[in-house]
Each structure stands twice: as structure tokens, then as C-alpha cells.
GROMACS .gro file of N, CA, C and O in nm:
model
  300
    1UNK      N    1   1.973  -1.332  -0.402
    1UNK     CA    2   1.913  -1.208  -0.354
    1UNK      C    3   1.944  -1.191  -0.206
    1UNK      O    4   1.926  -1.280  -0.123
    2UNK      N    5   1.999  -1.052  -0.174
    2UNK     CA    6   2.058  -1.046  -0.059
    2UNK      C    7   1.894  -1.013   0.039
    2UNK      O    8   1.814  -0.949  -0.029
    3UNK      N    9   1.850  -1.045   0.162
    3UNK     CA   10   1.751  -1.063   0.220
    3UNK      C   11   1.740  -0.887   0.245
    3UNK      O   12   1.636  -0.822   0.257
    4UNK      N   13   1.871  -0.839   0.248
    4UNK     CA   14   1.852  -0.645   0.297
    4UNK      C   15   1.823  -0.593   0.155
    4UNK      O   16   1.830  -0.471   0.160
    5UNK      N   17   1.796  -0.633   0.038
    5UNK     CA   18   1.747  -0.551  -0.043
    5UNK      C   19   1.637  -0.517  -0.018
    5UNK      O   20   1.616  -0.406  -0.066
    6UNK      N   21   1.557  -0.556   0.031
    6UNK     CA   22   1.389  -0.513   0.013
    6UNK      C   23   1.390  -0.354   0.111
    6UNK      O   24   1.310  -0.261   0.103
    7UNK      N   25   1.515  -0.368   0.204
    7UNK     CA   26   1.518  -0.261   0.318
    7UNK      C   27   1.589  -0.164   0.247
    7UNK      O   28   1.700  -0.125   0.281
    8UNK      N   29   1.543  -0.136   0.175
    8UNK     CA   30   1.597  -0.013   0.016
    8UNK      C   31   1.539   0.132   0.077
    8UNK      O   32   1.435   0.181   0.033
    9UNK      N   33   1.618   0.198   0.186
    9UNK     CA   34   1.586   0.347   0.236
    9UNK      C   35   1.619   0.448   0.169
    9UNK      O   36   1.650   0.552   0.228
   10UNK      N   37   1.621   0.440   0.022
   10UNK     CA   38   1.632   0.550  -0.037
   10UNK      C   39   1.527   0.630  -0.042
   10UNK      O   40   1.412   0.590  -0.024
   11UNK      N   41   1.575   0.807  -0.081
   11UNK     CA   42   1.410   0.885  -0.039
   11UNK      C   43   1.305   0.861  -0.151
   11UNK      O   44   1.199   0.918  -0.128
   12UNK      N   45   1.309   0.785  -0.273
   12UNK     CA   46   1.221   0.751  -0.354
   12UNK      C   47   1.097   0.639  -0.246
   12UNK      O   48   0.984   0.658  -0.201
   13UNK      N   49   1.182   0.540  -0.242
   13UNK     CA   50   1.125   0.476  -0.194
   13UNK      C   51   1.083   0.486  -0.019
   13UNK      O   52   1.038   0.390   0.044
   14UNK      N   53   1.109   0.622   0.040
   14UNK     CA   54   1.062   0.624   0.144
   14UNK      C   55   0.935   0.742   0.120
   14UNK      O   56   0.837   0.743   0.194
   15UNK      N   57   0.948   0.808   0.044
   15UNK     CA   58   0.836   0.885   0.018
   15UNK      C   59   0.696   0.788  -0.054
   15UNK      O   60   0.580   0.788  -0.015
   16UNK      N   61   0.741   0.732  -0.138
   16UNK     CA   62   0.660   0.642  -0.167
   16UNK      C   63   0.568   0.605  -0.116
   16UNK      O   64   0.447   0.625  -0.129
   17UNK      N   65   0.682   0.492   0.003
   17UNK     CA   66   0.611   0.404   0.083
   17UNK      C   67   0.520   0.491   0.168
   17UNK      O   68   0.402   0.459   0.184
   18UNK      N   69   0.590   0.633   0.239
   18UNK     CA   70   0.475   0.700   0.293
   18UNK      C   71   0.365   0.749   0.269
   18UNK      O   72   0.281   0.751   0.359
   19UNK      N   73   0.341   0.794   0.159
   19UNK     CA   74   0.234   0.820   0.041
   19UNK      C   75   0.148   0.692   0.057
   19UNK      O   76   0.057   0.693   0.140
   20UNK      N   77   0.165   0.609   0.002
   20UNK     CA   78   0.117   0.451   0.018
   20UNK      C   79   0.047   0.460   0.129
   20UNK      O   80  -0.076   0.471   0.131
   21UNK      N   81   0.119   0.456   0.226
   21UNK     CA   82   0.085   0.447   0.384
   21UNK      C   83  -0.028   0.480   0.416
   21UNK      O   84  -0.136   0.425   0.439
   22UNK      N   85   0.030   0.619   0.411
   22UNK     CA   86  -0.117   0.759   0.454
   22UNK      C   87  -0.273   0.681   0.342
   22UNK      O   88  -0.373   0.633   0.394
   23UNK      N   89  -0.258   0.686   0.246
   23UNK     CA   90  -0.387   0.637   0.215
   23UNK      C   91  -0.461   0.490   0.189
   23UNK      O   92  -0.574   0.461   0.150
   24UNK      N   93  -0.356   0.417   0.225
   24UNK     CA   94  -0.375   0.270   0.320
   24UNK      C   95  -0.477   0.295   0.401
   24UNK      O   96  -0.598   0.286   0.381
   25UNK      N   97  -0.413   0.331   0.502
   25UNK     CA   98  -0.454   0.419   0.670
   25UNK      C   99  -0.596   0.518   0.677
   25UNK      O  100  -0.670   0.540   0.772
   26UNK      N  101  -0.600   0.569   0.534
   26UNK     CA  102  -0.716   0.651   0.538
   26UNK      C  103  -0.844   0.547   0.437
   26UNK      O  104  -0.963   0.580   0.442
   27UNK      N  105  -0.813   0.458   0.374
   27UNK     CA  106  -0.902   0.349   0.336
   27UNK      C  107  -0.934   0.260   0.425
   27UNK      O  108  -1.048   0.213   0.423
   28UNK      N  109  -0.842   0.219   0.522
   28UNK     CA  110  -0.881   0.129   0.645
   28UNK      C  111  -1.007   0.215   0.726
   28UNK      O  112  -1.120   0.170   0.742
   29UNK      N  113  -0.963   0.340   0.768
   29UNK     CA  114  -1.072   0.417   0.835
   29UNK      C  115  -1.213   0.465   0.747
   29UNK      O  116  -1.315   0.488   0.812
   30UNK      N  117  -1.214   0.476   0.632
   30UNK     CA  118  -1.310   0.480   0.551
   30UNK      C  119  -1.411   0.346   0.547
   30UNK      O  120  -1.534   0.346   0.554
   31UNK      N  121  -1.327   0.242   0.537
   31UNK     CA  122  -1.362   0.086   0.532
   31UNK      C  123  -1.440   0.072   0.668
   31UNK      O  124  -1.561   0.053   0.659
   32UNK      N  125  -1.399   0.076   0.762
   32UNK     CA  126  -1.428   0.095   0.893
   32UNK      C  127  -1.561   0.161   0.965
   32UNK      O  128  -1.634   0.128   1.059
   33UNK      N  129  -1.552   0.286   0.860
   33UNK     CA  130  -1.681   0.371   0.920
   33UNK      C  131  -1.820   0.298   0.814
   33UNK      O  132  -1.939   0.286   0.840
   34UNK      N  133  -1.759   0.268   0.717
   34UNK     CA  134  -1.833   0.215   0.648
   34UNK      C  135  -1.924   0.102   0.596
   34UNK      O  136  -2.020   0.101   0.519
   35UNK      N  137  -1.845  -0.013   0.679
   35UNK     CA  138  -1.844  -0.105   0.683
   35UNK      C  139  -1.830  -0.202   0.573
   35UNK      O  140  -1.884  -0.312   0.567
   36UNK      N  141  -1.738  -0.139   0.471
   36UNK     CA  142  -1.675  -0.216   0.389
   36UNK      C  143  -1.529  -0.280   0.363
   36UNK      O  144  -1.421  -0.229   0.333
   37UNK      N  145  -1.558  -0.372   0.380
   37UNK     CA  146  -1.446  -0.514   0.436
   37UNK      C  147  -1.347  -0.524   0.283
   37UNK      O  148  -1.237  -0.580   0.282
   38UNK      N  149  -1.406  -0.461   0.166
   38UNK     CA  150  -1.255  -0.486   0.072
   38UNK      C  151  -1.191  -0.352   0.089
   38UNK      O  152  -1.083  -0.335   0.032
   39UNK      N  153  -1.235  -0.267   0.149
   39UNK     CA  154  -1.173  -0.093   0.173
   39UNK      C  155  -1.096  -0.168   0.280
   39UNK      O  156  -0.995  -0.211   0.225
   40UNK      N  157  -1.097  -0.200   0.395
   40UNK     CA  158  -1.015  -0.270   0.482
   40UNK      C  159  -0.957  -0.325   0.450
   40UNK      O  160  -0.855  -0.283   0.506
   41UNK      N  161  -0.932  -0.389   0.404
   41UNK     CA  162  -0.857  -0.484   0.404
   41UNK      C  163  -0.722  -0.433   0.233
   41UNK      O  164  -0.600  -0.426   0.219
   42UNK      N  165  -0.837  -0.413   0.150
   42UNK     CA  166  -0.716  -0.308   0.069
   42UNK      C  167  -0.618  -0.222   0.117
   42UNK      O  168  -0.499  -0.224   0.084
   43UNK      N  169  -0.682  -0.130   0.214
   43UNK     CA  170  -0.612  -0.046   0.300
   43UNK      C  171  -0.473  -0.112   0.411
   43UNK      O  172  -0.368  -0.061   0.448
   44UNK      N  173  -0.522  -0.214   0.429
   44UNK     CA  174  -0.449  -0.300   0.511
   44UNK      C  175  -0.284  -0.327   0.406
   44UNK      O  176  -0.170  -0.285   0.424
   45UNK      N  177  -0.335  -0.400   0.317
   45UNK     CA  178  -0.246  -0.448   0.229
   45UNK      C  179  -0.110  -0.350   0.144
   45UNK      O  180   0.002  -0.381   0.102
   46UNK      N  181  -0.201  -0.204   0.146
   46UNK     CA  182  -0.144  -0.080   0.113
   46UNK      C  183  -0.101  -0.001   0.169
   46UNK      O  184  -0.051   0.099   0.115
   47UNK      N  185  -0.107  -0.024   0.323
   47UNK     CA  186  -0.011  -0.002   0.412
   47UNK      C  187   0.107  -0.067   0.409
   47UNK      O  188   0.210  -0.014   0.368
   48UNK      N  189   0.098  -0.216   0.464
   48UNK     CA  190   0.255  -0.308   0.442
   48UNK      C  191   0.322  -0.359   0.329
   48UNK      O  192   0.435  -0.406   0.321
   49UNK      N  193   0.216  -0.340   0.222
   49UNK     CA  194   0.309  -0.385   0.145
   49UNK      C  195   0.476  -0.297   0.101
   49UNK      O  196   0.568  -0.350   0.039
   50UNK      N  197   0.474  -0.188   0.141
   50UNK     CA  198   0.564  -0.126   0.078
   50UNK      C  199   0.757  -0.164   0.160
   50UNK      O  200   0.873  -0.154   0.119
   51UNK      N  201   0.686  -0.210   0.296
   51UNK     CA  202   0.786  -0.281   0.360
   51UNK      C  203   0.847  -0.347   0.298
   51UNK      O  204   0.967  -0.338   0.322
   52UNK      N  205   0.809  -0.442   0.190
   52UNK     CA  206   0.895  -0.603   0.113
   52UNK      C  207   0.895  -0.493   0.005
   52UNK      O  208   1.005  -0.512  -0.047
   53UNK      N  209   0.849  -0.409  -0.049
   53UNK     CA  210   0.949  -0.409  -0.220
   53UNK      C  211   1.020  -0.250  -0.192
   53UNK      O  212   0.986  -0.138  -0.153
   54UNK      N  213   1.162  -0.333  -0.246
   54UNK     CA  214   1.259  -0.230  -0.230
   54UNK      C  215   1.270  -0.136  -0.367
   54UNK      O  216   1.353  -0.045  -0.369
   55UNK      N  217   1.208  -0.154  -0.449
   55UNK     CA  218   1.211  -0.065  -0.587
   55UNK      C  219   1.122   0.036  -0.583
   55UNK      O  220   1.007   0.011  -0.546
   56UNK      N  221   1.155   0.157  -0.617
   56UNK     CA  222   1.041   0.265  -0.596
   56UNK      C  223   0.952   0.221  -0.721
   56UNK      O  224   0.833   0.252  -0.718
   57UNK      N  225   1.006   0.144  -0.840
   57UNK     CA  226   0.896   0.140  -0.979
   57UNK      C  227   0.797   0.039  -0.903
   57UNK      O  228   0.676   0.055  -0.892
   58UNK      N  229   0.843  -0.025  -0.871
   58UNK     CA  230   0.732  -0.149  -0.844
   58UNK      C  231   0.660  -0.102  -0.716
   58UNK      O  232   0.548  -0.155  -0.716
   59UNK      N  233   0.679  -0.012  -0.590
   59UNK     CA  234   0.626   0.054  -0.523
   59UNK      C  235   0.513   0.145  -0.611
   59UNK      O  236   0.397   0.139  -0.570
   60UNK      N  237   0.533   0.205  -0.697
   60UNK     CA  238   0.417   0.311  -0.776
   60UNK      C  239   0.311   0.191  -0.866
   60UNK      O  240   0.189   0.192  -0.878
   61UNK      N  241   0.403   0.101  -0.915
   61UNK     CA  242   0.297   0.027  -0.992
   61UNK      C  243   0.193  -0.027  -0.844
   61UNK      O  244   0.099   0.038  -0.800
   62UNK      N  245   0.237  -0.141  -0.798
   62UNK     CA  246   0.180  -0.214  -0.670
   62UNK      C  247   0.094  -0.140  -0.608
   62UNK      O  248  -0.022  -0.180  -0.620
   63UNK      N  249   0.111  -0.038  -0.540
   63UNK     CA  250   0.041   0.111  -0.474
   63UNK      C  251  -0.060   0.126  -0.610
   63UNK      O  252  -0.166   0.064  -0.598
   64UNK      N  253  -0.044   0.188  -0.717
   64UNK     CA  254  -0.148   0.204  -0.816
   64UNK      C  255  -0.231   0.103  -0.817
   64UNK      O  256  -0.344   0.151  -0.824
   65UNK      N  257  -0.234   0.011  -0.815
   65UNK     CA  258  -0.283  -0.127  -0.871
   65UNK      C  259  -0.371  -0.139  -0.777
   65UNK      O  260  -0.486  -0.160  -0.812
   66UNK      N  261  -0.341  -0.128  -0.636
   66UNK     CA  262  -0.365  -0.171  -0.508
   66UNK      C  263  -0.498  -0.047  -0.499
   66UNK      O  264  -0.610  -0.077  -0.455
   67UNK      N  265  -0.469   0.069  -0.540
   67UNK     CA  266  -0.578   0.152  -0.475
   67UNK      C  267  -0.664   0.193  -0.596
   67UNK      O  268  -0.747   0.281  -0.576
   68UNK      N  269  -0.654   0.142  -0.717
   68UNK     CA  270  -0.741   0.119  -0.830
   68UNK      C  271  -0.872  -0.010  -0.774
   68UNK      O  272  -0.993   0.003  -0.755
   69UNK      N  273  -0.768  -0.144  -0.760
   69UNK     CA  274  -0.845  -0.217  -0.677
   69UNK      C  275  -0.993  -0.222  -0.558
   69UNK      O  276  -1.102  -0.279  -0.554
   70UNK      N  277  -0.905  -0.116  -0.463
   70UNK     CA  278  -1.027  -0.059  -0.371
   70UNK      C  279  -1.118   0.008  -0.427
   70UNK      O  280  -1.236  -0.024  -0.418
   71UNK      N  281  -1.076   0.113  -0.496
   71UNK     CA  282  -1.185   0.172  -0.587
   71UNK      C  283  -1.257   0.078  -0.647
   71UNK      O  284  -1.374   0.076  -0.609
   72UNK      N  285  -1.223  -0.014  -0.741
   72UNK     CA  286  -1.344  -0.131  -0.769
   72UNK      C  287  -1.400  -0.219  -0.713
   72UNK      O  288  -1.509  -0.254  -0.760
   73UNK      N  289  -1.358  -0.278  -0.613
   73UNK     CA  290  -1.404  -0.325  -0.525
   73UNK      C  291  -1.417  -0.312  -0.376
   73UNK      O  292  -1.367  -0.375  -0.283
   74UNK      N  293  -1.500  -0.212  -0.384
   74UNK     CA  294  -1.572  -0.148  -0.201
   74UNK      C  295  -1.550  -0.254  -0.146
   74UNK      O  296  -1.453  -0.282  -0.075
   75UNK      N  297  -1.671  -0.346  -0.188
   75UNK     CA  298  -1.728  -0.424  -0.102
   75UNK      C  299  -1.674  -0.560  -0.066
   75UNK      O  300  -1.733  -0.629   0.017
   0.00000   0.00000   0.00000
């Protein structure tokens, strides 16, 4: 595995990842005002993760998974 695959800038996977991003970013600040530490820290995780996977499928699953997650676990 070449180490520049994960740096996969195609617009699937840059829209994605931005999508991802933005509501990472808006669960961190939710988490924040709220004072719930798995919204943070979900949010956290759903921000960067989209950096390491270069596949837009596994970007939508991961991202889904990830903000299903927060939803079940606030706290």
C-alpha cells in the first residue's frame, strides 16, 4: 500500500470529507455548550478521521457510523 493513497483528492471524497467535517465541528460545539464529553469527542473523531481514508465508500459508511454513534451516546 502506497502511503499517498489515503491522500485520495478526488471530489467524492473531498465533499465527503467536508460534509463530515462541518458536523464533526458542529457536535464538538454542541458537546461543548453542553457539556457532553461523547458529543466531543465524537465530533472530534468525525472531523479527522476523513484525513486517513481515501475511499469515498468507507468515508460514508465511517461518517454514518460515527454520527449514529453520537446520537447514542451523548454522554
Amino acid at each position: 500500500m502506497n502511503r499517498y493513497e489515503m491522500l485520495s483528492f478526488t471530489p467524492a471524497t473531498l465533499i465527503l470529507g467536508g460534509f463530515f467535517s462541518l458536523i464533526g465541528m458542529a457536535a464538538i460545539a454542541y458537546g461543548r455548550k453542553t457539556d457532553r464529553i461523547g458529543a466531543v469527542i465524537g465530533g472530534s473523531v468525525l472531523t479527522v478521521f476523513p484525513l486517513f481514508v481515501g475511499s469515498p465508500v468507507l468515508i460514508a459508511v465511517i461518517g454514518t457510523a460515527l454520527m449514529f454513534g453520537i446520537w447514542l451516546f451523548p454522554e
